[in-house]
Amino acid sequence: MKKAFKRFLERCTEGLLLLSGGTTSLAILLIVLFLFREGASFFKSPNIESGYVLAVHPENPVNHLSPEQIKRIFDSEIVRWDEVGGPAMDIELFRFSDMVQYVPEERLGADFEHVPAVVDSIVMAHPGMIAFYPEQFVAPEQQLKVFPEATIRPEDYFLGHDWQPTAHPAPQFGVIPLVLGTLWVSLFAVIFSLPFGVAVAVYLAEIASERIRKVFKPLIELLAGIPSVVYGFFGLVVIVPLIQKGFNLPVGETGLAGSIVLAIMALPTIITVAEDSMRTIPRSMKEASLALGATHWQTVYRVIIPCSISGITAAIVLGIGRAIGETMAVLMVTGNAAIIPHSLLEPVRTIPATIAAELGEAPKGGTHYEALFLLGCILFVITLVVSITVEIISSKQKSNLT
Amino acid sequence: MSKLAAKDIHFYYGDFEALKGITMEMTAHTVTAFIGPSGCGKSTFLRLFNRMNDLVDGSRMTGLLSMDGEDIYARNIQVDELRKKVGMVFQRPNPFPKSIFENVAYGLRVNGVKDSGFIASRVEASLRAAALWDEVKDKLRQSAFSLSGGQQQRLCIARALAIEPSVVLMDEPASALDPISTAKIEELIFELKKDYTIVIVTHNMQQAARVSDKTAFFYLGELIEYDDTKKIFLNPRVEATQNYITGRFG
Ligand SMILES: Nc1ncnc2c1ncn2[C@@H]1O[C@H](COP(=O)(O)OP(=O)(O)OP(=O)(O)O)[C@@H](O)[C@H]1O
Ligand SMILES: [Mg+2]
């Protein structure tokens, strides 16, 4: 009777475990799916501000402009049609708000019913003109050539060098600066924190006395739990001014500041994980090395570190994971300029910081909103690629026995 | 002159006195066996000769331990240099997670030997001395973990021999092995005697009788009897020794 009950309980536990494991995996899968689905609809969005059209003279052979070209035209960086594959003509800009410079307001009609005709006549009079106006004023009798509706192409997004989601008339969604910013900041964070982390782990595992270890280990574990805003605040108050003075920069909010703050944040994780793995190395392994006349230091770098390589790998992955995904602290100290970083001493902007900063002001379901979702997907893929790469490298390291 | 000498050795783990005044000498090119019931301090005593107990926090030793007449606990002794002269084989095989070759080469490498030709020849010689060469010569680059337990233990012996120590300490080297591997290791010990001074801890009376020239019987941290192996096994002076050997106690 008792036995049957016990078996029943075991079954129940088993079932519960299976259920919770299954639902968790399913939930994660669904989240990823949701991210990608939301993100994918981004490529169905128009490549200029929605509700507006672009139009040119009918004899102008240009039929399509990329968001970047549109922006540069309206910023007067591109001033001739031949730069975008058109005739050798100067480009003249016509924004809807420029209307009154061409015709007196009363000619537009009480309900703006004459606007389509006016726009048409203005464009027809200027062969090099490009007009940007609301699509409600497109009319069948117009002679000008309205650009066919175009969507944002993947290359505009993935290879674009400009991130200005609120730019007129064409918002810019080039992710390269954000991706590079994320990679730079994370890479240097790991470069800064890894040697220190491993060094402290070796110290704690091998050199420190039991008393020191008992004090330091919990302290370090505690550091891992401090909210990132606190680290960000610390970075803002201490590190940013230090960098500004030290390198004599106009602003201290730079990629370097972000890397240092992230390195400090990743340290506790790296130390804890690496130290744990070093302590699980069998004592006999250490004794074998020492008994062969190796010094303590030789034992550390020939036996202890190679033996704990899988733990150190885990530490790296977790450290990078923390660095790549960290939002708040980075947002606070990196200056958030969406420009392609040429050195660590320039402001940069990372993907998580962008999402956090912009999601609130992006209208739900709009192009900007979807672009941010897609950024989330990119972040997901980057993390995945990094984890897999580190895993592959470390397993090579392990099988490479020499 | 004796190779190893201990004079009134007391050893403490914290407050616990594990060795209570041990005095004995070991001659060069002999095999000395330490026997005695579990916990009597055999390993503790053995590990004093290569200062392995230095690693134990809160341990303390008094008395004089010398090798070739030199105090090995003297201030000016470099412990890593001492350990190059006093090799050790542990109870459980403990190869490094490296290749067979690198396991044997380890001692040379940490010694700063760079000449790869020399290393290769030492590795071969050591593996031959440990009677393992024929079994592994075609797979030197494979992981040491691919070997059987008995092979791993012989690998550990080869590893200890590679740096040409003059003393080899063995703490129950065959306790985790099958009879065939054990026999191989015993044969090996017999061979090694020519070049090395060997101290072996064992719980196997037959083994002690087979391989050793001298036997020391320990009990509760004291050296009860130390004499020629023949004498100990055929005609011990102390009754406790007799009882232990015949299995009536322990
Ligand atoms: N690191 C240690 N800390 C505290 N006490 C220890 C330590 N190592 C051994 N001891 C104690 O010292 C005594 C002797 O231990 P030792 O390992 O030398 O015995 P042994 O004769 O080798 O036994 P066995 O035959 O089981 O290996 C035992 O009572 C043991 O509990
Ligand atoms: Mg023992």
XYZ file of C-alpha atoms and ligand atoms in Angstrom:
684
model
C 0.000 0.000 0.000
C 2.724 2.388 1.112
C 4.903 1.285 -1.773
C 2.170 1.946 -4.314
C 1.668 5.413 -2.892
C 5.375 6.126 -3.066
C 5.493 5.016 -6.668
C 2.499 7.189 -7.426
C 4.285 10.189 -5.895
C 7.393 9.468 -7.949
C 5.284 9.317 -11.091
C 3.694 12.641 -10.184
C 7.077 14.297 -9.653
C 8.316 12.885 -12.919
C 5.252 14.161 -14.717
C 5.568 17.590 -13.148
C 9.231 17.851 -14.114
C 8.457 16.813 -17.658
C 5.596 19.273 -17.850
C 7.544 22.222 -16.489
C 10.553 21.409 -18.666
C 8.329 21.077 -21.706
C 6.414 24.288 -21.126
C 9.575 26.245 -20.438
C 11.220 25.077 -23.643
C 8.027 25.763 -25.544
C 7.737 29.235 -24.054
C 11.304 30.088 -25.013
C 10.691 28.820 -28.519
C 7.520 30.867 -28.805
C 9.273 34.017 -27.614
C 11.955 33.582 -30.244
C 9.332 32.887 -32.874
C 7.360 35.948 -31.836
C 10.478 38.125 -32.034
C 11.318 36.950 -35.511
C 7.726 37.213 -36.748
C 7.348 40.772 -35.503
C 10.748 41.617 -36.899
C 10.125 40.071 -40.308
C 7.100 42.274 -41.016
C 9.504 45.202 -40.923
C 10.497 44.480 -44.516
C 6.921 45.130 -45.619
C 7.108 48.719 -44.403
C 7.409 51.619 -46.873
C 10.850 53.096 -47.215
C 9.669 56.680 -46.690
C 7.541 58.165 -43.995
C 4.200 56.421 -44.294
C 1.358 58.479 -45.787
C 3.684 60.380 -48.093
C 4.850 59.906 -51.677
C 7.799 60.994 -53.753
C 7.283 62.295 -57.267
C 9.500 63.533 -60.089
C 9.141 64.912 -63.611
C 7.852 62.174 -65.966
C 10.953 62.469 -68.171
C 13.226 61.679 -65.229
C 14.274 58.027 -65.685
C 14.834 57.451 -61.950
C 12.181 55.106 -60.539
C 13.506 54.114 -57.189
C 15.618 55.614 -54.443
C 16.943 53.875 -51.353
C 16.216 55.404 -47.943
C 19.817 56.499 -47.694
C 19.712 58.221 -51.075
C 16.448 59.955 -50.191
C 17.888 61.230 -46.960
C 21.051 62.487 -48.588
C 19.072 64.200 -51.309
C 16.896 66.027 -48.829
C 19.958 66.851 -46.702
C 21.502 68.366 -49.872
C 24.392 65.928 -49.746
C 23.404 64.601 -53.147
C 22.727 67.568 -55.394
C 22.787 66.108 -58.907
C 20.610 63.442 -60.499
C 23.542 61.717 -62.155
C 24.762 60.708 -58.685
C 21.751 58.412 -58.347
C 21.632 57.153 -61.929
C 19.567 59.959 -63.451
C 20.222 62.648 -66.072
C 22.929 65.292 -65.650
C 20.734 67.793 -63.852
C 20.736 69.617 -60.550
C 18.233 68.318 -58.026
C 15.610 70.735 -56.828
C 13.797 69.911 -53.613
C 10.106 70.402 -53.068
C 8.638 69.714 -49.648
C 4.906 70.094 -49.071
C 5.618 72.889 -46.607
C 7.422 74.827 -49.367
C 4.118 75.173 -51.206
C 3.435 78.757 -50.204
C 6.716 79.911 -51.713
C 5.430 78.891 -55.134
C 1.733 79.865 -55.015
C -0.415 82.103 -52.788
C -2.394 80.157 -50.245
C -5.826 81.105 -51.612
C -5.116 79.293 -54.883
C -5.129 75.976 -53.009
C -8.857 76.132 -52.525
C -10.943 76.153 -49.380
C -10.623 72.383 -48.888
C -7.198 72.162 -50.585
C -9.060 70.726 -53.576
C -6.626 72.420 -56.006
C -3.478 71.064 -54.344
C -2.935 68.096 -56.690
C -3.055 70.358 -59.719
C -0.745 72.943 -58.143
C 1.834 70.315 -57.173
C 1.630 68.934 -60.671
C 2.210 72.267 -62.307
C 5.162 73.095 -60.056
C 6.885 69.774 -60.729
C 6.178 69.969 -64.452
C 7.789 73.390 -64.522
C 11.011 72.131 -62.927
C 12.463 69.064 -64.692
C 15.038 68.480 -61.910
C 12.562 68.631 -59.071
C 11.743 65.918 -56.555
C 8.546 66.395 -54.585
C 7.643 64.993 -51.209
C 3.962 65.367 -50.296
C 1.049 63.573 -48.613
C -0.420 60.756 -50.642
C -3.945 62.167 -50.263
C -2.943 64.764 -52.895
C -2.076 62.186 -55.507
C -4.677 62.466 -58.265
C -5.204 60.523 -61.516
C -5.041 63.626 -63.723
C -1.521 64.472 -62.500
C 1.208 64.257 -65.147
C 4.139 63.965 -62.729
C 5.620 60.580 -61.985
C 4.866 59.241 -58.530
C 7.383 56.663 -57.353
C 5.823 53.257 -56.942
C 5.468 52.215 -53.328
C 8.734 50.643 -52.241
C 9.513 48.696 -49.101
C 12.698 48.748 -47.082
C 15.087 46.189 -48.489
C 17.103 43.874 -46.214
C 20.340 45.407 -47.473
C 19.156 48.876 -46.457
C 18.734 47.516 -42.975
C 21.587 45.101 -42.513
C 24.184 47.058 -44.468
C 22.925 50.567 -43.788
C 25.357 52.906 -42.103
C 22.860 55.239 -40.592
C 20.413 54.816 -37.755
C 17.974 57.746 -37.618
C 14.517 56.285 -37.149
C 12.791 59.660 -36.952
C 14.455 61.337 -39.933
C 12.333 63.128 -42.597
C 11.371 62.270 -45.214
C 12.955 58.828 -45.083
C 13.760 57.303 -41.686
C 17.117 55.562 -41.645
C 17.324 52.051 -40.288
C 20.922 51.019 -40.943
C 22.054 48.711 -38.143
C 25.778 48.591 -38.853
C 26.712 51.266 -36.300
C 24.632 49.586 -33.629
C 25.980 46.127 -34.346
C 29.551 47.393 -34.429
C 28.956 49.425 -31.285
C 27.661 46.358 -29.485
C 30.497 44.162 -30.678
C 33.193 46.700 -29.862
C 31.963 47.447 -26.393
C 31.423 43.765 -25.575
C 34.693 42.621 -27.081
C 36.734 45.103 -25.107
C 34.721 44.409 -21.986
C 35.740 40.774 -22.267
C 39.331 41.638 -23.128
C 39.493 43.799 -20.008
C 37.706 41.458 -17.652
C 38.971 38.037 -18.683
C 42.608 38.338 -17.554
C 41.587 39.973 -14.288
C 38.797 37.503 -13.742
C 41.003 34.480 -14.306
C 43.775 36.009 -12.222
C 41.457 36.630 -9.291
C 39.986 33.144 -9.697
C 43.489 31.640 -9.564
C 44.295 33.764 -6.552
C 41.169 32.705 -4.700
C 41.392 29.058 -5.658
C 45.107 28.554 -5.257
C 46.867 31.244 -3.301
C 44.476 32.845 -0.855
C 44.185 31.260 2.543
C 40.899 29.679 3.504
C 40.083 32.671 5.718
C 40.524 35.221 2.953
C 38.547 33.061 0.568
C 35.683 32.724 2.981
C 35.404 36.501 3.151
C 35.981 37.334 -0.504
C 33.958 34.707 -2.293
C 30.553 35.725 -0.881
C 31.488 39.363 -1.309
C 32.183 38.819 -5.003
C 29.018 36.806 -5.420
C 27.180 39.707 -3.833
C 28.635 42.078 -6.411
C 27.026 40.031 -9.170
C 23.652 40.877 -7.724
C 23.978 44.644 -7.714
C 21.509 46.232 -10.174
C 23.127 47.528 -13.301
C 21.863 51.072 -12.801
C 24.170 51.273 -9.832
C 27.116 50.257 -11.970
C 25.991 52.733 -14.608
C 25.810 55.473 -12.029
C 29.243 54.582 -10.751
C 30.536 54.682 -14.342
C 28.937 58.030 -14.949
C 30.307 59.610 -11.799
C 33.742 58.014 -11.677
C 34.845 56.493 -14.959
C 33.400 58.954 -17.456
C 35.116 62.041 -15.965
C 38.317 60.037 -15.578
C 38.329 59.144 -19.260
C 37.467 62.664 -20.287
C 40.377 64.103 -18.331
C 42.759 61.237 -18.964
C 42.423 61.342 -22.740
C 41.574 65.023 -22.954
C 38.304 64.426 -24.790
C 35.339 66.741 -25.345
C 33.066 64.156 -23.695
C 33.884 61.204 -21.515
C 30.856 59.148 -22.559
C 32.633 56.761 -24.896
C 32.831 53.153 -25.901
C 35.757 52.821 -23.518
C 33.611 53.898 -20.584
C 31.009 51.325 -21.617
C 33.629 48.591 -21.928
C 35.095 49.351 -18.525
C 31.734 49.432 -16.780
C 30.729 46.189 -18.491
C 34.065 44.615 -17.596
C 33.503 45.503 -13.960
C 30.002 44.078 -14.148
C 31.115 40.858 -15.804
C 33.989 40.292 -13.369
C 32.027 38.751 -10.494
C 30.432 36.198 -12.826
C 33.721 35.333 -14.480
C 35.520 35.041 -11.152
C 32.845 32.919 -9.527
C 32.425 30.493 -12.404
C 36.147 30.147 -13.109
C 37.018 29.746 -9.440
C 34.391 27.086 -8.949
C 35.747 25.082 -11.836
C 39.318 25.417 -10.563
C 38.332 24.146 -7.162
C 36.687 21.062 -8.581
C 39.981 19.924 -10.086
C 40.931 16.806 -8.170
C 43.559 17.409 -5.531
C 45.426 14.418 -6.909
C 46.027 16.330 -10.145
C 47.753 19.130 -8.274
C 49.720 16.726 -6.143
C 50.879 14.830 -9.218
C 52.252 18.016 -10.693
C 53.932 19.203 -7.510
C 55.401 15.755 -6.884
C 57.163 16.014 -10.235
C 58.999 19.097 -9.055
C 56.732 21.655 -10.673
C 56.483 24.913 -8.805
C 53.123 26.126 -7.644
C 53.012 28.613 -10.475
C 53.895 25.981 -13.100
C 51.146 23.814 -11.677
C 48.692 26.652 -12.046
C 49.335 27.350 -15.691
C 50.160 23.860 -16.883
C 47.551 21.860 -15.011
C 44.979 23.949 -13.209
C 44.098 26.373 -15.978
C 44.059 23.741 -18.779
C 42.010 21.391 -16.605
C 39.441 24.048 -15.847
C 39.204 25.244 -19.432
C 35.564 24.232 -19.709
C 34.727 26.270 -16.638
C 36.664 29.224 -17.972
C 34.799 28.860 -21.263
C 31.519 28.959 -19.424
C 32.772 32.051 -17.655
C 33.602 33.703 -20.972
C 30.227 32.856 -22.459
C 28.397 34.173 -19.429
C 30.603 37.253 -19.351
C 30.031 38.028 -23.021
C 26.366 37.270 -22.603
C 26.142 39.765 -19.823
C 28.143 42.319 -21.796
C 26.192 41.985 -25.039
C 22.827 42.029 -23.373
C 23.502 44.697 -20.773
C 21.325 47.747 -21.279
C 21.065 50.213 -18.474
C 24.678 50.742 -17.533
C 25.732 51.003 -21.158
C 22.936 53.419 -21.927
C 24.211 55.644 -19.165
C 27.882 55.865 -20.067
C 28.414 55.321 -23.794
C 27.023 58.586 -25.138
C 24.595 56.753 -27.445
C 25.661 58.273 -30.721
C 24.633 55.975 -33.527
C 27.799 56.408 -35.514
C 30.222 53.809 -36.706
C 32.948 53.694 -34.063
C 36.495 54.272 -35.293
C 38.066 54.123 -31.869
C 37.026 53.324 -28.355
C 37.255 56.987 -27.491
C 34.137 57.925 -29.439
C 30.570 57.718 -28.246
C 28.876 54.537 -29.394
C 25.449 53.056 -29.124
C 24.657 49.416 -28.545
C 21.663 47.374 -29.625
C 20.141 46.856 -26.180
C 20.569 50.521 -25.335
C 18.827 51.459 -28.583
C 15.902 49.169 -27.916
C 15.519 50.432 -24.376
C 15.790 54.056 -25.333
C 13.519 53.998 -28.368
C 10.857 51.391 -27.761
C 8.882 53.785 -25.598
C 8.525 56.401 -28.277
C 8.050 54.089 -31.257
C 4.354 53.804 -32.133
C 3.207 50.222 -31.680
C 3.110 48.304 -34.948
C 4.900 51.064 -36.838
C 8.042 50.750 -38.907
C 10.268 51.967 -36.103
C 8.702 49.524 -33.666
C 9.303 46.610 -36.005
C 12.849 47.749 -36.682
C 13.484 47.527 -32.945
C 12.078 44.013 -32.831
C 14.404 43.052 -35.609
C 17.262 44.489 -33.557
C 16.250 42.072 -30.835
C 16.540 39.236 -33.348
C 20.003 40.409 -34.366
C 21.058 40.475 -30.721
C 19.729 36.975 -30.303
C 21.682 35.742 -33.319
C 24.884 37.481 -32.184
C 24.660 35.872 -28.748
C 24.019 32.509 -30.337
C 26.956 32.821 -32.715
C 29.295 33.939 -29.937
C 28.283 31.076 -27.653
C 28.685 28.510 -30.388
C 32.063 29.896 -31.438
C 33.427 29.900 -27.904
C 32.105 26.388 -27.429
C 33.805 25.176 -30.602
C 37.102 26.823 -29.724
C 37.138 25.345 -26.262
C 36.273 21.859 -27.420
C 39.141 22.111 -29.924
C 41.342 23.234 -27.048
C 40.269 20.220 -25.049
C 40.879 17.674 -27.765
C 44.179 19.331 -28.599
C 46.091 17.471 -25.979
C 49.674 18.466 -26.542
C 75.592 5.574 4.775
C 71.826 5.430 4.741
C 69.924 7.070 1.903
C 66.995 8.298 3.990
C 66.963 8.865 7.697
C 64.247 9.908 10.113
C 65.015 10.897 13.651
C 62.324 11.255 16.287
C 59.657 12.444 13.880
C 56.464 13.827 15.356
C 53.775 14.991 12.999
C 50.576 16.826 13.840
C 47.406 17.511 11.859
C 46.262 20.464 13.953
C 46.057 19.018 17.457
C 46.030 15.417 16.302
C 49.383 13.691 16.604
C 49.567 11.359 13.623
C 53.199 10.291 14.069
C 54.620 9.787 17.534
C 58.378 9.820 17.422
C 59.598 7.721 14.524
C 63.236 6.892 13.983
C 64.418 4.720 11.110
C 66.912 4.588 8.262
C 66.657 3.296 4.719
C 69.580 2.111 2.649
C 70.139 2.973 -0.977
C 68.986 0.450 -3.609
C 66.645 -1.357 -1.297
C 62.889 -1.691 -1.261
C 61.336 -0.812 2.072
C 57.710 -1.710 2.732
C 55.476 0.129 5.206
C 52.690 -1.976 6.591
C 50.100 -1.440 9.282
C 46.392 -1.019 9.802
C 44.475 1.774 8.165
C 45.005 5.189 9.736
C 48.272 4.273 11.443
C 50.184 7.012 9.637
C 51.955 5.202 6.777
C 50.942 7.685 4.114
C 51.613 10.589 6.428
C 55.126 9.361 7.039
C 55.771 8.564 3.384
C 54.639 11.999 2.280
C 57.121 13.653 4.579
C 59.993 12.534 2.359
C 58.919 14.669 -0.592
C 57.336 17.307 1.641
C 53.885 16.631 0.227
C 52.427 17.331 3.654
C 53.518 20.950 3.297
C 50.239 21.344 1.423
C 48.148 20.416 4.430
C 46.990 23.525 6.252
C 47.659 23.510 9.963
C 50.116 20.624 9.938
C 53.378 20.636 11.859
C 56.426 18.427 12.137
C 59.257 18.094 14.597
C 62.338 15.925 14.298
C 64.979 15.511 11.643
C 64.464 14.047 8.176
C 67.459 13.725 5.930
C 68.412 12.423 2.528
C 72.052 11.677 1.811
C 72.798 13.285 5.149
C 71.117 16.551 4.217
C 68.214 17.901 6.254
C 65.309 18.090 3.794
C 63.333 20.421 6.022
C 66.184 22.895 6.252
C 65.380 26.512 5.431
C 67.600 26.640 2.345
C 66.017 23.561 0.709
C 64.076 24.263 -2.452
C 61.058 22.051 -2.277
C 60.625 21.693 -6.034
C 64.275 20.668 -6.375
C 63.827 18.108 -3.617
C 60.762 16.677 -5.346
C 62.754 16.177 -8.518
C 65.004 13.863 -6.556
C 62.183 12.134 -4.681
C 59.518 10.861 -7.056
C 56.111 9.722 -5.949
C 53.466 7.308 -7.215
C 50.040 7.706 -5.700
C 47.476 5.197 -4.593
C 45.125 5.979 -7.457
C 46.445 6.505 -10.964
C 46.336 10.261 -11.526
C 47.511 11.018 -15.066
C 47.055 14.537 -16.389
C 44.360 15.118 -19.009
C 47.090 15.272 -21.630
C 48.529 12.807 -24.099
C 50.521 9.805 -22.978
C 53.664 11.455 -24.285
C 53.027 14.738 -22.547
C 52.295 13.022 -19.265
C 55.747 11.473 -19.236
C 57.386 14.615 -20.599
C 55.750 16.835 -17.981
C 58.488 16.565 -15.378
C 61.131 17.389 -17.981
C 59.216 20.340 -19.302
C 58.682 21.911 -15.905
C 62.383 21.362 -15.406
C 63.029 23.642 -18.344
C 64.182 20.936 -20.753
C 63.619 22.184 -24.306
C 65.561 19.694 -26.440
C 62.798 17.679 -28.083
C 65.138 14.854 -29.100
C 66.234 14.434 -25.511
C 62.658 14.568 -24.288
C 61.582 11.905 -26.776
C 64.404 9.605 -25.745
C 63.666 10.088 -22.029
C 59.982 9.390 -22.628
C 60.801 6.153 -24.409
C 63.318 5.072 -21.793
C 60.890 5.808 -18.955
C 58.026 3.984 -20.634
C 60.321 1.014 -21.212
C 61.451 1.096 -17.598
C 57.803 1.092 -16.527
C 57.134 -1.882 -18.866
C 54.573 0.122 -20.795
C 56.415 0.984 -24.004
C 55.230 -1.929 -26.114
C 51.619 -1.267 -25.227
C 51.604 2.444 -26.001
C 54.349 3.073 -28.527
C 51.840 3.448 -31.363
C 49.505 5.797 -29.537
C 51.713 8.228 -27.686
C 49.555 11.143 -28.819
C 46.358 9.691 -27.442
C 44.857 10.837 -24.187
C 46.222 9.148 -21.105
C 42.629 8.494 -20.095
C 42.299 6.031 -22.963
C 44.519 3.615 -21.011
C 43.306 0.995 -18.568
C 43.725 1.595 -14.849
C 46.780 -0.648 -14.651
C 48.346 1.014 -17.676
C 47.602 4.428 -16.194
C 49.388 3.462 -13.003
C 52.430 2.299 -14.953
C 52.237 5.558 -16.879
C 52.386 7.390 -13.568
C 55.434 5.353 -12.646
C 57.043 6.211 -15.990
C 56.192 9.847 -15.354
C 57.950 9.693 -12.002
C 60.987 7.968 -13.497
C 61.386 10.405 -16.398
C 63.141 13.000 -14.280
C 65.510 10.369 -12.877
C 64.883 10.715 -9.174
C 67.018 8.741 -6.768
C 64.139 7.811 -4.476
C 60.686 6.617 -5.523
C 57.871 6.716 -2.979
C 54.875 4.505 -3.737
C 51.669 4.773 -1.770
C 49.723 1.559 -2.343
C 50.558 1.655 -6.064
C 48.716 -1.564 -6.834
C 45.686 -1.286 -4.582
C 43.359 -0.272 -7.398
C 44.643 -2.868 -9.844
C 43.851 -6.380 -10.956
C 46.240 -9.290 -10.180
C 47.930 -9.189 -13.586
C 48.658 -5.484 -13.449
C 49.749 -5.918 -9.853
C 52.172 -8.625 -10.835
C 53.586 -6.385 -13.552
C 54.119 -3.577 -11.103
C 55.769 -5.857 -8.591
C 58.127 -7.128 -11.247
C 58.824 -3.543 -12.120
C 59.656 -2.621 -8.537
C 62.110 -5.473 -8.463
C 63.772 -4.143 -11.612
C 63.816 -0.559 -10.413
C 65.664 -1.442 -7.243
C 68.922 -1.490 -9.199
C 68.730 2.220 -9.888
C 66.436 3.620 -7.225
C 65.731 3.568 -3.536
C 62.114 2.548 -3.152
C 59.675 2.989 -0.308
C 56.311 1.325 -0.760
C 53.176 1.411 1.361
C 51.026 -1.676 1.031
C 48.138 -3.452 2.652
C 48.971 -6.639 0.846
C 51.175 -8.842 3.034
C 52.176 -11.122 0.175
C 53.187 -8.126 -1.816
C 55.332 -6.795 1.002
C 56.912 -10.195 1.390
C 57.537 -10.550 -2.347
C 59.001 -7.189 -3.245
C 60.638 -5.706 -0.183
C 64.012 -6.153 1.453
C 62.967 -4.462 4.655
C 59.585 -4.042 6.277
C 58.358 -1.505 8.800
C 55.236 -2.140 10.834
C 53.347 0.919 12.046
C 50.595 1.055 14.577
C 48.725 4.135 15.827
C 51.408 6.520 14.699
C 54.290 4.526 16.110
C 56.909 2.364 14.457
C 56.458 -0.976 16.162
C 59.012 -3.059 14.350
C 61.462 -2.525 11.525
C 63.682 -5.290 10.227
C 64.562 -7.477 7.257
C 61.411 -8.589 5.521
C 62.282 -12.247 6.068
C 62.699 -11.691 9.751
C 59.442 -9.757 10.049
C 57.425 -12.377 8.265
C 59.038 -15.490 9.691
C 60.057 -14.491 13.133
C 58.823 -11.088 14.320
C 60.060 -9.755 17.597
C 56.835 -8.095 18.652
C 53.570 -9.908 19.151
C 51.503 -7.152 17.548
C 53.451 -7.565 14.307
C 52.819 -11.262 14.355
C 49.123 -10.699 14.927
C 48.842 -8.168 12.147
C 50.701 -10.262 9.598
C 48.675 -13.321 10.301
C 45.500 -11.303 10.031
C 44.444 -11.761 13.597
C 44.047 -8.031 14.073
C 43.680 -4.801 12.255
N 44.750 15.966 5.928
C 44.500 15.424 7.139
N 43.964 16.184 8.115
C 43.714 15.666 9.336
N 43.968 14.420 9.675
C 44.519 13.594 8.760
C 44.798 14.063 7.432
N 45.337 13.050 6.731
C 45.368 11.992 7.582
N 44.887 12.323 8.783
C 44.799 11.427 9.956
O 46.087 10.976 10.252
C 46.068 9.597 10.558
C 47.041 8.864 9.646
O 46.579 8.926 8.332
P 47.330 8.255 7.115
O 46.682 8.677 5.880
O 48.781 8.517 7.247
O 47.047 6.722 7.424
P 47.479 5.442 6.563
O 48.278 4.621 7.439
O 48.068 5.850 5.266
O 46.093 4.766 6.330
P 45.579 3.939 5.035
O 46.215 2.643 5.114
O 44.123 3.869 5.228
O 45.980 4.735 3.828
C 44.651 9.126 10.419
O 44.065 9.025 11.702
C 43.980 10.210 9.638
O 42.661 10.359 10.078
Mg 47.445 5.787 3.179
